[in-house]
CSV table of C-alpha atoms in Angstrom, one decimal:
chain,number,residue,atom,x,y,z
A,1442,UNK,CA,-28.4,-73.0,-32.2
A,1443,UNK,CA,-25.4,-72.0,-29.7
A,1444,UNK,CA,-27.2,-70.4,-26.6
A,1445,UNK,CA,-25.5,-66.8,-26.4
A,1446,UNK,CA,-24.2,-67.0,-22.7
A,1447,UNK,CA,-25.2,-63.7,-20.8
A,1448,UNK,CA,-22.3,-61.7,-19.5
A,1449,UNK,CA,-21.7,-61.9,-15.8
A,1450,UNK,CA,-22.0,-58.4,-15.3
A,1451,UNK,CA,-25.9,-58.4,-16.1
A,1452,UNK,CA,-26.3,-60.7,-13.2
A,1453,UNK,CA,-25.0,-58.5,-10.5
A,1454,UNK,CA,-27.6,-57.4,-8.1
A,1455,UNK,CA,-26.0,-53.7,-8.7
A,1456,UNK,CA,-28.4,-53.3,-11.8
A,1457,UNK,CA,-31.3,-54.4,-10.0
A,1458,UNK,CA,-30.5,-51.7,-6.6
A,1459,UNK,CA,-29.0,-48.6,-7.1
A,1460,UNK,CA,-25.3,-48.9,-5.8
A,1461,UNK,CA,-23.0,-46.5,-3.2
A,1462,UNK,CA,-20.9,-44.2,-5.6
A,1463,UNK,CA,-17.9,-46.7,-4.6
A,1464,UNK,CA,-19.1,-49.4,-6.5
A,1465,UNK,CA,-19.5,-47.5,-9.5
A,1466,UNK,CA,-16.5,-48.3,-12.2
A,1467,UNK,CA,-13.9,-46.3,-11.0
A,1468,UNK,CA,-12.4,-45.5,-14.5
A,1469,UNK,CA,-15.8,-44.1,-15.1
A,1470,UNK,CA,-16.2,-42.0,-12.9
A,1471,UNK,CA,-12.5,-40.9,-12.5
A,1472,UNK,CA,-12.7,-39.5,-16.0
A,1473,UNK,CA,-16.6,-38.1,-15.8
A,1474,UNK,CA,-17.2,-34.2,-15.2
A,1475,UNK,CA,-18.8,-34.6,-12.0
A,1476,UNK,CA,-15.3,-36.4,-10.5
A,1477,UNK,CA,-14.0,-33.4,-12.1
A,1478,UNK,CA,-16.0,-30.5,-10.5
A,1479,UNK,CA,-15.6,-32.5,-7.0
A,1480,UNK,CA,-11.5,-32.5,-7.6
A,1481,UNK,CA,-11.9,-28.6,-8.4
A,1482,UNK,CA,-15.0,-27.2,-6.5
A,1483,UNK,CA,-11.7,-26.1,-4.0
A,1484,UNK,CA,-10.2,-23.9,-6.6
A,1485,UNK,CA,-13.1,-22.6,-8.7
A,1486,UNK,CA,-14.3,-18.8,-7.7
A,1487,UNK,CA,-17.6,-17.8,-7.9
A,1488,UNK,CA,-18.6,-17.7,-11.2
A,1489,UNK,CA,-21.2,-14.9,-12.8
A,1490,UNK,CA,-24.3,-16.1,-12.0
A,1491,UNK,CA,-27.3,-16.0,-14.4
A,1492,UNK,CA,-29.4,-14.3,-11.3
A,1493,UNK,CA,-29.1,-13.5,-7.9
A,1494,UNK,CA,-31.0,-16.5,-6.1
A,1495,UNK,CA,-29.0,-18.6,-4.5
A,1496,UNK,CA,-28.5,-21.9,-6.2
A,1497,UNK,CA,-31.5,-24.9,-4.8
A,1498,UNK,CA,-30.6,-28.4,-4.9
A,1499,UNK,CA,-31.9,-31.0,-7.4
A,1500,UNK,CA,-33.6,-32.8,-4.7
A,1501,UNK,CA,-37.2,-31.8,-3.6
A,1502,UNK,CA,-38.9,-32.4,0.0
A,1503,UNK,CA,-41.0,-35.2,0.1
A,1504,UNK,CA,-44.9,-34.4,-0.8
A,1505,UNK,CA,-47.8,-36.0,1.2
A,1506,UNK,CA,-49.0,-39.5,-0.2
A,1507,UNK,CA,-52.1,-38.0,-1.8
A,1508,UNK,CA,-49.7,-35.6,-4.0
A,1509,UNK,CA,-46.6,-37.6,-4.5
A,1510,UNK,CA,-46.1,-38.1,-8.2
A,1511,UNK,CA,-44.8,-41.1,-9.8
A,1512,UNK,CA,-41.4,-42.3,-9.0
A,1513,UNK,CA,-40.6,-40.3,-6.0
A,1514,UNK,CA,-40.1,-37.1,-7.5
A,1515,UNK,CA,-41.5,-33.7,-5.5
A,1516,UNK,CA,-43.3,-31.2,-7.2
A,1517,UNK,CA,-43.9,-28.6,-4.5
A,1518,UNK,CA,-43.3,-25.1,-4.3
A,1519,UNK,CA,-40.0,-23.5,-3.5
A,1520,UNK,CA,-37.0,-21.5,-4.6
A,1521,UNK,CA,-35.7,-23.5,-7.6
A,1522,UNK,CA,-36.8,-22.9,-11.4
A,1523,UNK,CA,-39.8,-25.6,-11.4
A,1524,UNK,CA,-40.6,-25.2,-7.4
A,1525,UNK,CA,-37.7,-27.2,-5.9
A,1526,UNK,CA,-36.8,-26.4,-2.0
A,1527,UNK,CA,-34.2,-28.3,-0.7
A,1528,UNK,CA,-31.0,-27.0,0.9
A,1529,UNK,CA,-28.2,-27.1,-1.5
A,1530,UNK,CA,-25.4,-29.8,-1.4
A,1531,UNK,CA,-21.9,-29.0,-2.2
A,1532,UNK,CA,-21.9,-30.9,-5.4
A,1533,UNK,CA,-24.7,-28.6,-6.1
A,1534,UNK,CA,-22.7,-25.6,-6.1
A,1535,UNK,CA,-19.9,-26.9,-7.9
A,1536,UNK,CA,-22.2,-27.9,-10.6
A,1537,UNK,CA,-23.8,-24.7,-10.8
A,1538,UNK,CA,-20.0,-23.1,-10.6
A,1539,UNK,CA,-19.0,-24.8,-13.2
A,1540,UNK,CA,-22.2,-24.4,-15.6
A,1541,UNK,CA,-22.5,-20.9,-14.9
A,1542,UNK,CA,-18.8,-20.3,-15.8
A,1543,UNK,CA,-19.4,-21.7,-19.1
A,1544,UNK,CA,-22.2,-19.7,-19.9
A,1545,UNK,CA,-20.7,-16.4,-19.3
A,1546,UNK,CA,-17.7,-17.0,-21.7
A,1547,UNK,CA,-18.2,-14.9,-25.0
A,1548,UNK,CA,-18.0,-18.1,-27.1
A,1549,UNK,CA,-19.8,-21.5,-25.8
A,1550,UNK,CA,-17.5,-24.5,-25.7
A,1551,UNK,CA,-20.1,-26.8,-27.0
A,1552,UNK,CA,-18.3,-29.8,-26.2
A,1553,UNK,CA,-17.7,-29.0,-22.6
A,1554,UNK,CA,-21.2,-27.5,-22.3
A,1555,UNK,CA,-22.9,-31.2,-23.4
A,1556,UNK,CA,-20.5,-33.1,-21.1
A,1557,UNK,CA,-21.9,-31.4,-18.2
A,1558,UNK,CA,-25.4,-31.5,-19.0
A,1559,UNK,CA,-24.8,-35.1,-19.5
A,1560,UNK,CA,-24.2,-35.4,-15.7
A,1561,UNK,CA,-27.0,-33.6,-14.9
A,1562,UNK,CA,-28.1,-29.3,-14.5
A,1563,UNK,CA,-28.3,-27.8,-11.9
A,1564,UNK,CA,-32.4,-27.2,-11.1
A,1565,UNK,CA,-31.5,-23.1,-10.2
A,1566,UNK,CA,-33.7,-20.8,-12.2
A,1567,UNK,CA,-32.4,-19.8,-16.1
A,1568,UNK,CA,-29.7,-22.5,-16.3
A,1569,UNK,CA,-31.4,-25.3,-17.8
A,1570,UNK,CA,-33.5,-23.3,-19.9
A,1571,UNK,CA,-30.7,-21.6,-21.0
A,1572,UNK,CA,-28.7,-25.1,-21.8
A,1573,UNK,CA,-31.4,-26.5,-23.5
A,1574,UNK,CA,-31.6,-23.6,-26.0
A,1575,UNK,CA,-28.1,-24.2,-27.2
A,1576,UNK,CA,-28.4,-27.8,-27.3
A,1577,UNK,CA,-31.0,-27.3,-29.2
A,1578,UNK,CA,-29.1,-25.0,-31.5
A,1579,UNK,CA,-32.0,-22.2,-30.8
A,1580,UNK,CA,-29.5,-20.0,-29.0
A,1581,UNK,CA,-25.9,-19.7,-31.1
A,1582,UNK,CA,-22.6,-20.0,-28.7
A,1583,UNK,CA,-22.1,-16.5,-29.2
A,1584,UNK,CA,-23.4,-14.7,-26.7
A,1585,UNK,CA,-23.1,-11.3,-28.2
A,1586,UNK,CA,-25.9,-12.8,-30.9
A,1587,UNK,CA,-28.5,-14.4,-28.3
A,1588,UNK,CA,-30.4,-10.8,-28.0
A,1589,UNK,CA,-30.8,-10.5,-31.4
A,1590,UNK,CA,-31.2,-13.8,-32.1
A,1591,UNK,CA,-34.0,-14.3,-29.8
A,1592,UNK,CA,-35.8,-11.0,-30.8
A,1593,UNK,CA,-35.7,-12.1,-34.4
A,1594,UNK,CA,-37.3,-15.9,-33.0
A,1595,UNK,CA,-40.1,-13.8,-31.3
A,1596,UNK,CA,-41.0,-11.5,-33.6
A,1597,UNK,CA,-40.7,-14.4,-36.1
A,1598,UNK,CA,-42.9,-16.6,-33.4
A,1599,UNK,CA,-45.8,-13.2,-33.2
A,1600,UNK,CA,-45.8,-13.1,-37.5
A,1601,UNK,CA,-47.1,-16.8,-37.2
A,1602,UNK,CA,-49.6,-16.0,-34.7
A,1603,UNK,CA,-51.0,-13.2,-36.5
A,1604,UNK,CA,-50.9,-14.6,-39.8
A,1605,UNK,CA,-52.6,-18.0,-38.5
A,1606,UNK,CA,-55.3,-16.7,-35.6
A,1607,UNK,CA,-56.5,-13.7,-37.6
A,1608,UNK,CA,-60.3,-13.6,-38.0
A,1609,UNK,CA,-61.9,-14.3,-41.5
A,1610,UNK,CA,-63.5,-10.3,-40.2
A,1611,UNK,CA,-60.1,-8.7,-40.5
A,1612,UNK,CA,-58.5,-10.9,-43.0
A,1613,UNK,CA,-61.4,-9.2,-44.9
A,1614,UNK,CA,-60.7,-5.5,-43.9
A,1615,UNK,CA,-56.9,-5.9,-45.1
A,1616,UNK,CA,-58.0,-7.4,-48.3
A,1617,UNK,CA,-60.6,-4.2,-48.9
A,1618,UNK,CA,-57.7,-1.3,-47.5
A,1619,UNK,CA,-55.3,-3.4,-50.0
A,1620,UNK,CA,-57.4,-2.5,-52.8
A,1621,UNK,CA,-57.5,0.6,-52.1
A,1622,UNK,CA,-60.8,1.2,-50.0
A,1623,UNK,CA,-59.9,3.2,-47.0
A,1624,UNK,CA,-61.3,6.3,-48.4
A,1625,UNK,CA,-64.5,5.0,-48.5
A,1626,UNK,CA,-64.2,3.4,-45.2
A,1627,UNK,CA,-63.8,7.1,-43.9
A,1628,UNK,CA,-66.7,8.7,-45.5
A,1629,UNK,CA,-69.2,5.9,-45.0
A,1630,UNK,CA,-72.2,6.8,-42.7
A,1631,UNK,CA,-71.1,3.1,-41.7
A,1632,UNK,CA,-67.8,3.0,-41.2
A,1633,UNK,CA,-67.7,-0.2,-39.7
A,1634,UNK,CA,-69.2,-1.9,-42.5
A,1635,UNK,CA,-67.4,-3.2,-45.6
A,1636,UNK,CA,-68.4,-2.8,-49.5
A,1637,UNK,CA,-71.5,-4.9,-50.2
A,1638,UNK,CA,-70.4,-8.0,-52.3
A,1639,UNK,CA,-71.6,-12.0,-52.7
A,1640,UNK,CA,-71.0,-13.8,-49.5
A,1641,UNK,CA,-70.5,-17.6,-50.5
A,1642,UNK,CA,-70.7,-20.5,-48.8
A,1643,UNK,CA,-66.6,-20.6,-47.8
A,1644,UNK,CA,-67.2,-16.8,-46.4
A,1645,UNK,CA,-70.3,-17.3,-44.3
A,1646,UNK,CA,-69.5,-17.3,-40.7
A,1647,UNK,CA,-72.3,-20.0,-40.3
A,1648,UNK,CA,-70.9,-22.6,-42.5
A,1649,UNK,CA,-70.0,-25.9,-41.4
A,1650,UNK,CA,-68.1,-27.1,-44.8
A,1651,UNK,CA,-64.4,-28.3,-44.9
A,1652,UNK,CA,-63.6,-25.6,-46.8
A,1653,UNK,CA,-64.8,-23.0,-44.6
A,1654,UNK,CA,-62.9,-20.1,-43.2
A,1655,UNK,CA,-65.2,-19.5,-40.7
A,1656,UNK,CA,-65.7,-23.1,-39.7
A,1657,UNK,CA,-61.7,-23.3,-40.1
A,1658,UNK,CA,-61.2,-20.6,-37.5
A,1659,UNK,CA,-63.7,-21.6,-35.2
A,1660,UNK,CA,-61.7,-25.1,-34.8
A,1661,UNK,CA,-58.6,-23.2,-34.5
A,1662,UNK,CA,-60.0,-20.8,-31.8
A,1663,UNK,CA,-61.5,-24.2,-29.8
A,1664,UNK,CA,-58.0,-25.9,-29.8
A,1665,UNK,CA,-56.3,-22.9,-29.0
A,1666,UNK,CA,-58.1,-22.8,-25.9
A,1667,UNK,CA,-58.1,-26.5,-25.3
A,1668,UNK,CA,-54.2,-26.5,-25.0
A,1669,UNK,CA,-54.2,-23.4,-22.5
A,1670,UNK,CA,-56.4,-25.6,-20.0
A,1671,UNK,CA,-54.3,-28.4,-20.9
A,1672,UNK,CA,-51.3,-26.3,-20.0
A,1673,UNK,CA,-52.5,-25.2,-16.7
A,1674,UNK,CA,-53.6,-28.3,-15.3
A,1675,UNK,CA,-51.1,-30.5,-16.1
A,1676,UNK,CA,-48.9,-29.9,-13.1
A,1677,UNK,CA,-50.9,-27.5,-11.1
A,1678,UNK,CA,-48.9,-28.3,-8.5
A,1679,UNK,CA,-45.7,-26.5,-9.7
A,1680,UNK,CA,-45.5,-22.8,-9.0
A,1681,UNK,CA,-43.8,-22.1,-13.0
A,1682,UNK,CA,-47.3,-23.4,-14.6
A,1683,UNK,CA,-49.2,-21.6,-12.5
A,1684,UNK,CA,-47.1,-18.6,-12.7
A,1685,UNK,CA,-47.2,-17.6,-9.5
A,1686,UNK,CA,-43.3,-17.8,-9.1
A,1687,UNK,CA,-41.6,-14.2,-9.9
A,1688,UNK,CA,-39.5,-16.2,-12.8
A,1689,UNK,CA,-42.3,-17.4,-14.4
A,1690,UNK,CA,-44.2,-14.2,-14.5
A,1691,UNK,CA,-41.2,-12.5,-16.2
A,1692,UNK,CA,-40.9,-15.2,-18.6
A,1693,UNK,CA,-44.5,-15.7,-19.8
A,1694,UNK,CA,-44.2,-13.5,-22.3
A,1695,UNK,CA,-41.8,-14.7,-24.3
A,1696,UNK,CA,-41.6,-18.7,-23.3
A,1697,UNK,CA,-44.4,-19.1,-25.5
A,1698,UNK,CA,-42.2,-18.4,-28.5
A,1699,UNK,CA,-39.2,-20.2,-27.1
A,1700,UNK,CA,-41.1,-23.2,-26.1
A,1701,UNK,CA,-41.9,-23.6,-29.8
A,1702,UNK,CA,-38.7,-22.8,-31.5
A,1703,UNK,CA,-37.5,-25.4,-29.1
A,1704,UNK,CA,-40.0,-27.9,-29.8
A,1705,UNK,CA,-39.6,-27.3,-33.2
A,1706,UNK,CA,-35.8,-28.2,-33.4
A,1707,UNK,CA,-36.2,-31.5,-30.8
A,1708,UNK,CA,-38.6,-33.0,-33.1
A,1709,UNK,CA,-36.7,-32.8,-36.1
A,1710,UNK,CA,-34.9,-35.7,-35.2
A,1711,UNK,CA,-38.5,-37.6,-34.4
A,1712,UNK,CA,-40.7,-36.0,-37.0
A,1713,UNK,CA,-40.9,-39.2,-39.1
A,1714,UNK,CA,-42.2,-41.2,-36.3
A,1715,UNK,CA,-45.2,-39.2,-36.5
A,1716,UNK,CA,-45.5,-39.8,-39.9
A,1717,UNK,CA,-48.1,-42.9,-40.5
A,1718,UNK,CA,-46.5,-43.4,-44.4
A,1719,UNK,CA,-43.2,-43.9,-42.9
A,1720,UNK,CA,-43.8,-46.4,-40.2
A,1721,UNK,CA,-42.2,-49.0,-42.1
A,1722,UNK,CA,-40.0,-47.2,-43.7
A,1723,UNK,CA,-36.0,-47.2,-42.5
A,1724,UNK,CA,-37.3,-43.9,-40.6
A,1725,UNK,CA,-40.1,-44.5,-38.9
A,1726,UNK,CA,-41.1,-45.7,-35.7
A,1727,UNK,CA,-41.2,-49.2,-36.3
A,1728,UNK,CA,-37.2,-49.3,-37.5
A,1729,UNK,CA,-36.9,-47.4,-33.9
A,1730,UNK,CA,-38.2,-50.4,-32.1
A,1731,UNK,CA,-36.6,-52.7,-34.2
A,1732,UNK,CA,-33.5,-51.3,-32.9
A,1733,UNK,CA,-34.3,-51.1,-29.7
A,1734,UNK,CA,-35.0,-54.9,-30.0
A,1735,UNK,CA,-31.3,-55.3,-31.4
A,1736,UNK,CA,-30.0,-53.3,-28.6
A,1737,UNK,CA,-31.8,-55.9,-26.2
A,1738,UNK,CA,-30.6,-58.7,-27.9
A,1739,UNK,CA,-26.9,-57.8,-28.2
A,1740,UNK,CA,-27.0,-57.0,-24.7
A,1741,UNK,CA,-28.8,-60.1,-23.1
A,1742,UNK,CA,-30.0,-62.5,-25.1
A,1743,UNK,CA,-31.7,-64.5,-22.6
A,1744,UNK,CA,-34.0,-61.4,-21.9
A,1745,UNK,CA,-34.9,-60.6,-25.7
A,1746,UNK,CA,-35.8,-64.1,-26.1
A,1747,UNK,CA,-37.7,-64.8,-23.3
A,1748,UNK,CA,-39.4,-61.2,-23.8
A,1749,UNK,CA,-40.2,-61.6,-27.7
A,1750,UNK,CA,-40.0,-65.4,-28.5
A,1751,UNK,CA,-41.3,-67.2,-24.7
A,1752,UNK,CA,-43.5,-64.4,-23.4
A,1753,UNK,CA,-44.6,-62.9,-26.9
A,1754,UNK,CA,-44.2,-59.5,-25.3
A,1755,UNK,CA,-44.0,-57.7,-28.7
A,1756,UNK,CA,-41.8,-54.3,-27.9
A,1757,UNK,CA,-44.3,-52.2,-29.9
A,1758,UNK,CA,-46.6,-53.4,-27.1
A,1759,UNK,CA,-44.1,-51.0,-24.5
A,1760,UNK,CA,-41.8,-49.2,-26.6
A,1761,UNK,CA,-43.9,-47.6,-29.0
A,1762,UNK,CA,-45.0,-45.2,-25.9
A,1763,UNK,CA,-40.9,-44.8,-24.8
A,1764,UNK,CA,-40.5,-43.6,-27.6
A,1765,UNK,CA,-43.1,-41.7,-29.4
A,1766,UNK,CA,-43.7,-40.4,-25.7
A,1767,UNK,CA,-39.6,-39.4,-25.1
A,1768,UNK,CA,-40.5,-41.3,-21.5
A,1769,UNK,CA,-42.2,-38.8,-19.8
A,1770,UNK,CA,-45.5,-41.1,-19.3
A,1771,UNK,CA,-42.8,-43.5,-17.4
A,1772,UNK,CA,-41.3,-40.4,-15.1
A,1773,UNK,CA,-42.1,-38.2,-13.2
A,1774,UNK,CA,-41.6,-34.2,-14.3
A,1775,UNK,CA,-38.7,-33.6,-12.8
A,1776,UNK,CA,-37.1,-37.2,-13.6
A,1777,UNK,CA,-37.3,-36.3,-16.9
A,1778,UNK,CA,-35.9,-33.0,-17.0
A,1779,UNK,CA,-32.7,-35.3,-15.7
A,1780,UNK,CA,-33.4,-37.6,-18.4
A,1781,UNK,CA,-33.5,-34.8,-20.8
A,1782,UNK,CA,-30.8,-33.6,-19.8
A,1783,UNK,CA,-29.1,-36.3,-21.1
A,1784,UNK,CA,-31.0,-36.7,-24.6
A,1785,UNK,CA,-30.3,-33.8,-25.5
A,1786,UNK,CA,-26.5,-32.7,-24.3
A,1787,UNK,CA,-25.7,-36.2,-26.8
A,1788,UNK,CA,-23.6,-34.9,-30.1
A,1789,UNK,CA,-25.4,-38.1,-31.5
A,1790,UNK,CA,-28.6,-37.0,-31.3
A,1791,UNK,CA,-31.8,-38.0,-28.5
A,1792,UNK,CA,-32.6,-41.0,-30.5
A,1793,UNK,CA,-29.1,-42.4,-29.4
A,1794,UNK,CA,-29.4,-42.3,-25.9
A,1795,UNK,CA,-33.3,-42.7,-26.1
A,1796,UNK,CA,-32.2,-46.1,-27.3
A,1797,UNK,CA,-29.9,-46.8,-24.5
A,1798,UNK,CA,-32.3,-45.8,-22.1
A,1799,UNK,CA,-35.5,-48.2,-22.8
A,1800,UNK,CA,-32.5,-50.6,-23.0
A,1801,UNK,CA,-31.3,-50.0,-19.8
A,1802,UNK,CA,-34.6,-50.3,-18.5
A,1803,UNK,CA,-35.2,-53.8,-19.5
A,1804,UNK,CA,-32.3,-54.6,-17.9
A,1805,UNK,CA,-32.5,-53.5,-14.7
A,1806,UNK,CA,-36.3,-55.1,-13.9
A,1807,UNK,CA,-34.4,-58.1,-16.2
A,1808,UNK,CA,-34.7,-60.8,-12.8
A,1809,UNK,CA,-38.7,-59.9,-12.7
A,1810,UNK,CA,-39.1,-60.1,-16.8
A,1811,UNK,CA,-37.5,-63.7,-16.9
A,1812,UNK,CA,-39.7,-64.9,-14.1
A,1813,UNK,CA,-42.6,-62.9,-15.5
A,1814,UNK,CA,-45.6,-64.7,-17.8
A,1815,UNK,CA,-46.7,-62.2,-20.9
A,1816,UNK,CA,-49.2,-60.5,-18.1
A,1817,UNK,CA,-47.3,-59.5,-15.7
A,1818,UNK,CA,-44.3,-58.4,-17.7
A,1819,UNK,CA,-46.9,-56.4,-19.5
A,1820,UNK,CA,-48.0,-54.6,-16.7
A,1821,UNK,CA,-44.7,-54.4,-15.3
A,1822,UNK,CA,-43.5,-52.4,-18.6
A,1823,UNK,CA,-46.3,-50.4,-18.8
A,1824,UNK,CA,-46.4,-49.4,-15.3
A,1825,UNK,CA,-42.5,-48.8,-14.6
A,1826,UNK,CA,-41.4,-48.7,-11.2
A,1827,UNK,CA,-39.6,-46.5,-9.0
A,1828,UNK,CA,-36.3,-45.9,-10.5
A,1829,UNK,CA,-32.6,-44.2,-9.0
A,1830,UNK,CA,-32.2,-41.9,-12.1
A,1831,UNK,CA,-29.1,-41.2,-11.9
A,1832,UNK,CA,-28.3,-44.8,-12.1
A,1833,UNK,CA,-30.2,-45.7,-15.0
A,1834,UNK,CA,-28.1,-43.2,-16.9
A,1835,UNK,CA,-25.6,-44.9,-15.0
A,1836,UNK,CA,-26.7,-48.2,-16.7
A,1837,UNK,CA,-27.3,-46.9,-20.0
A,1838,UNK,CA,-23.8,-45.2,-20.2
A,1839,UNK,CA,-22.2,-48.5,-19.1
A,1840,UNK,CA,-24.2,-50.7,-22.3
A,1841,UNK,CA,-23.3,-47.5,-24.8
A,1842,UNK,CA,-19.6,-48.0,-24.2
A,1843,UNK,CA,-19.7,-51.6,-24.2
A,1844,UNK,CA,-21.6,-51.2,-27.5
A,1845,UNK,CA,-18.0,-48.8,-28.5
A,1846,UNK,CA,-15.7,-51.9,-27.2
């Protein structure tokens, strides 16, 4: 077998440290919407914001050791959406200029909208949140249908919850006024006690069965409550979670419901990964890695084979967690809001540039996996290192379009 020769451009030191803007490809760059904004940030006027604060940079203040998350990112408190505090660059502005522009029009321009998101949003408060809804296809682009769009989602979102967490109690009392009982209810002595009838098993708050409704709700109720703690002390660090900043308070009551329409429409591009009957079907997660392992080998050769066929560094051993996990156990929080950024401004889909992602990953750590034994490239892939963001998108950008060539 012919050894496929690996293409002098994944031997440049640039992959393995992130570069100066200069050394970026300049036809790139000269076409991307961030050279754009720069040409333009001269000319553009203010644009209606989405609020009043002034717009914070992207880049946080550096926490002390003992809170410093992984990869560099901050996480303390300040004026941006998720706690940011920086001072604001000029690219900053531009960016938010030119996003916040966009969103005020009357009709969306999709297209433009995902190319700059693909460069990155702004961190300011409203305006990735905002984005990410019409990625997502949660919002329409018309802007005179997002109120009643999103009141229909929330009072869609509150049906759910009342139908789901009602007690087996009132459940009861609906069933007893639907048949015509509320008379009764009225006269009784007792009003707060129903008709006497045959309590079975199923009925009896007590049961432990499966088919329970008591037991049923109980396990509900638990989980429920599980998830808020979860919630809460997942990044107690950042001001949003806590809801101590003002924009979270005047958002908690209705991010609950967005949060899940949202979540609802990103995973039903991944749903069948989830799905254990599909796993080795054409849809499931293993035909993910298997791609992933294409993409690798297309790429650089040498890697995939010293990865797969010297190493026996399976990719389900690493990439079943990329993926399933959409990265954010590699990345810090606010890395992966960047990240996401990305995934989800792509007209292909996240899966896409998911793919390009954990591929660009391999190859820029490619020096240390092909001097690496199966041990240390496993740590090594499971404990990621500290990575320039913006250039791995960079990277992964650069092996799409070769992929197009």
């Amino acid at each position: 077998m012919v050894r496929k020769k690996v293409p002098e451009w994944l031997n440049s030191t640039m992959w393995s440290t992130p570069p100066p803007p200069s050394s970026y490809d300049d036809g790139l760059l000269r076409h991307s919407p961030v050279t754009k904004m720069k040409e333009e940030a001269q000319s553009v006027s203010v644009a209606p914001r989405l609020n009043s604060a002034p717009p914070p940079s992207s880049t946080a203040s550096v926490p002390s050791p003992s809170h410093r998350p992984r990869n560099g990112s901050s996480i303390s408190g300040g004026s941006g959406e998720y706690g940011n505090s920086a001072g604001p660059s000029a690219e900053d502005f531009s960016r938010q200029a030119h996003v916040s522009a966009e969103l005020s029009k009357k009709v969306i321009n999709m297209k433009e909208l995902r190319s700059l998101a693909l460069q990155s949003l702004p961190d300011s408060p409203g305006i990735r949140s905002t984005v990410w809804k019409l990625l997502l296809g949660y919002l329409p682009p018309e802007r005179s249908l997002w109120s009643t769009e999103l009141k229909q989602k929330r009072s869609q979102y509150k049906h759910y919850k009342d139908e789901l967490l009602t007690s087996p109690s009132e459940i009861t009392w609906k069933m007893v006024r639907s048949k015509g009982f509320d008379n009764y209810d009225l006269k009784s002595e007792s009003r707060c006690m129903l008709a006497r009838s045959r309590i079975t098993d199923e009925d009896h708050p007590l049961s432990l069965g499966k088919a329970s409704i008591w037991n049923t709700y109980f396990q509900d109720t638990e989980t429920i409550e599980q998830i808020d703690r979860d919630v809460k002390r997942t990044h107690p660090d950042i001001p949003f979670f806590s809801a101590e900043s003002s924009f979270a308070r005047s958002n908690q009551s209705h991010a609950e419901a967005d949060a899940f329409f949202c979540f609802v429409e990103l995973l039903s591009g991944f749903r069948d990964f989830y799905c254990q009957q599909l796993d080795n079907s054409v849809v499931g997660i293993r035909s993910a890695i298997t791609r992933l392992s294409q993409l690798v080998r297309k790429h650089d050769e040498e890697l995939w084979r010293h990865l797969e066929i010297t190493t026996k560094v399976n990719p389900q051993f690493y990439a079943f967690r990329w993926i399933t996990l959409l990265l954010t156990q590699e990345f810090s929080f606010f890395d992966c809001l960047h990240i996401w950024d990305a995934l989800l401004s792509d007209p292909e889909g996240p899966l896409e540039s998911l793919l390009g992602i954990c591929c660009a990953m391999l190859v820029l750590v490619r020096r240390r996996l092909i001097a690496g034994d199966f041990t240390s490239n496993m740590k090594l892939l499971q404990h990621y290192p500290t990575t320039n963001i913006s250039h791995l998108l960079y990277v992964a950008n650069k092996l799409r379009s070769k992929m197009l060539v």
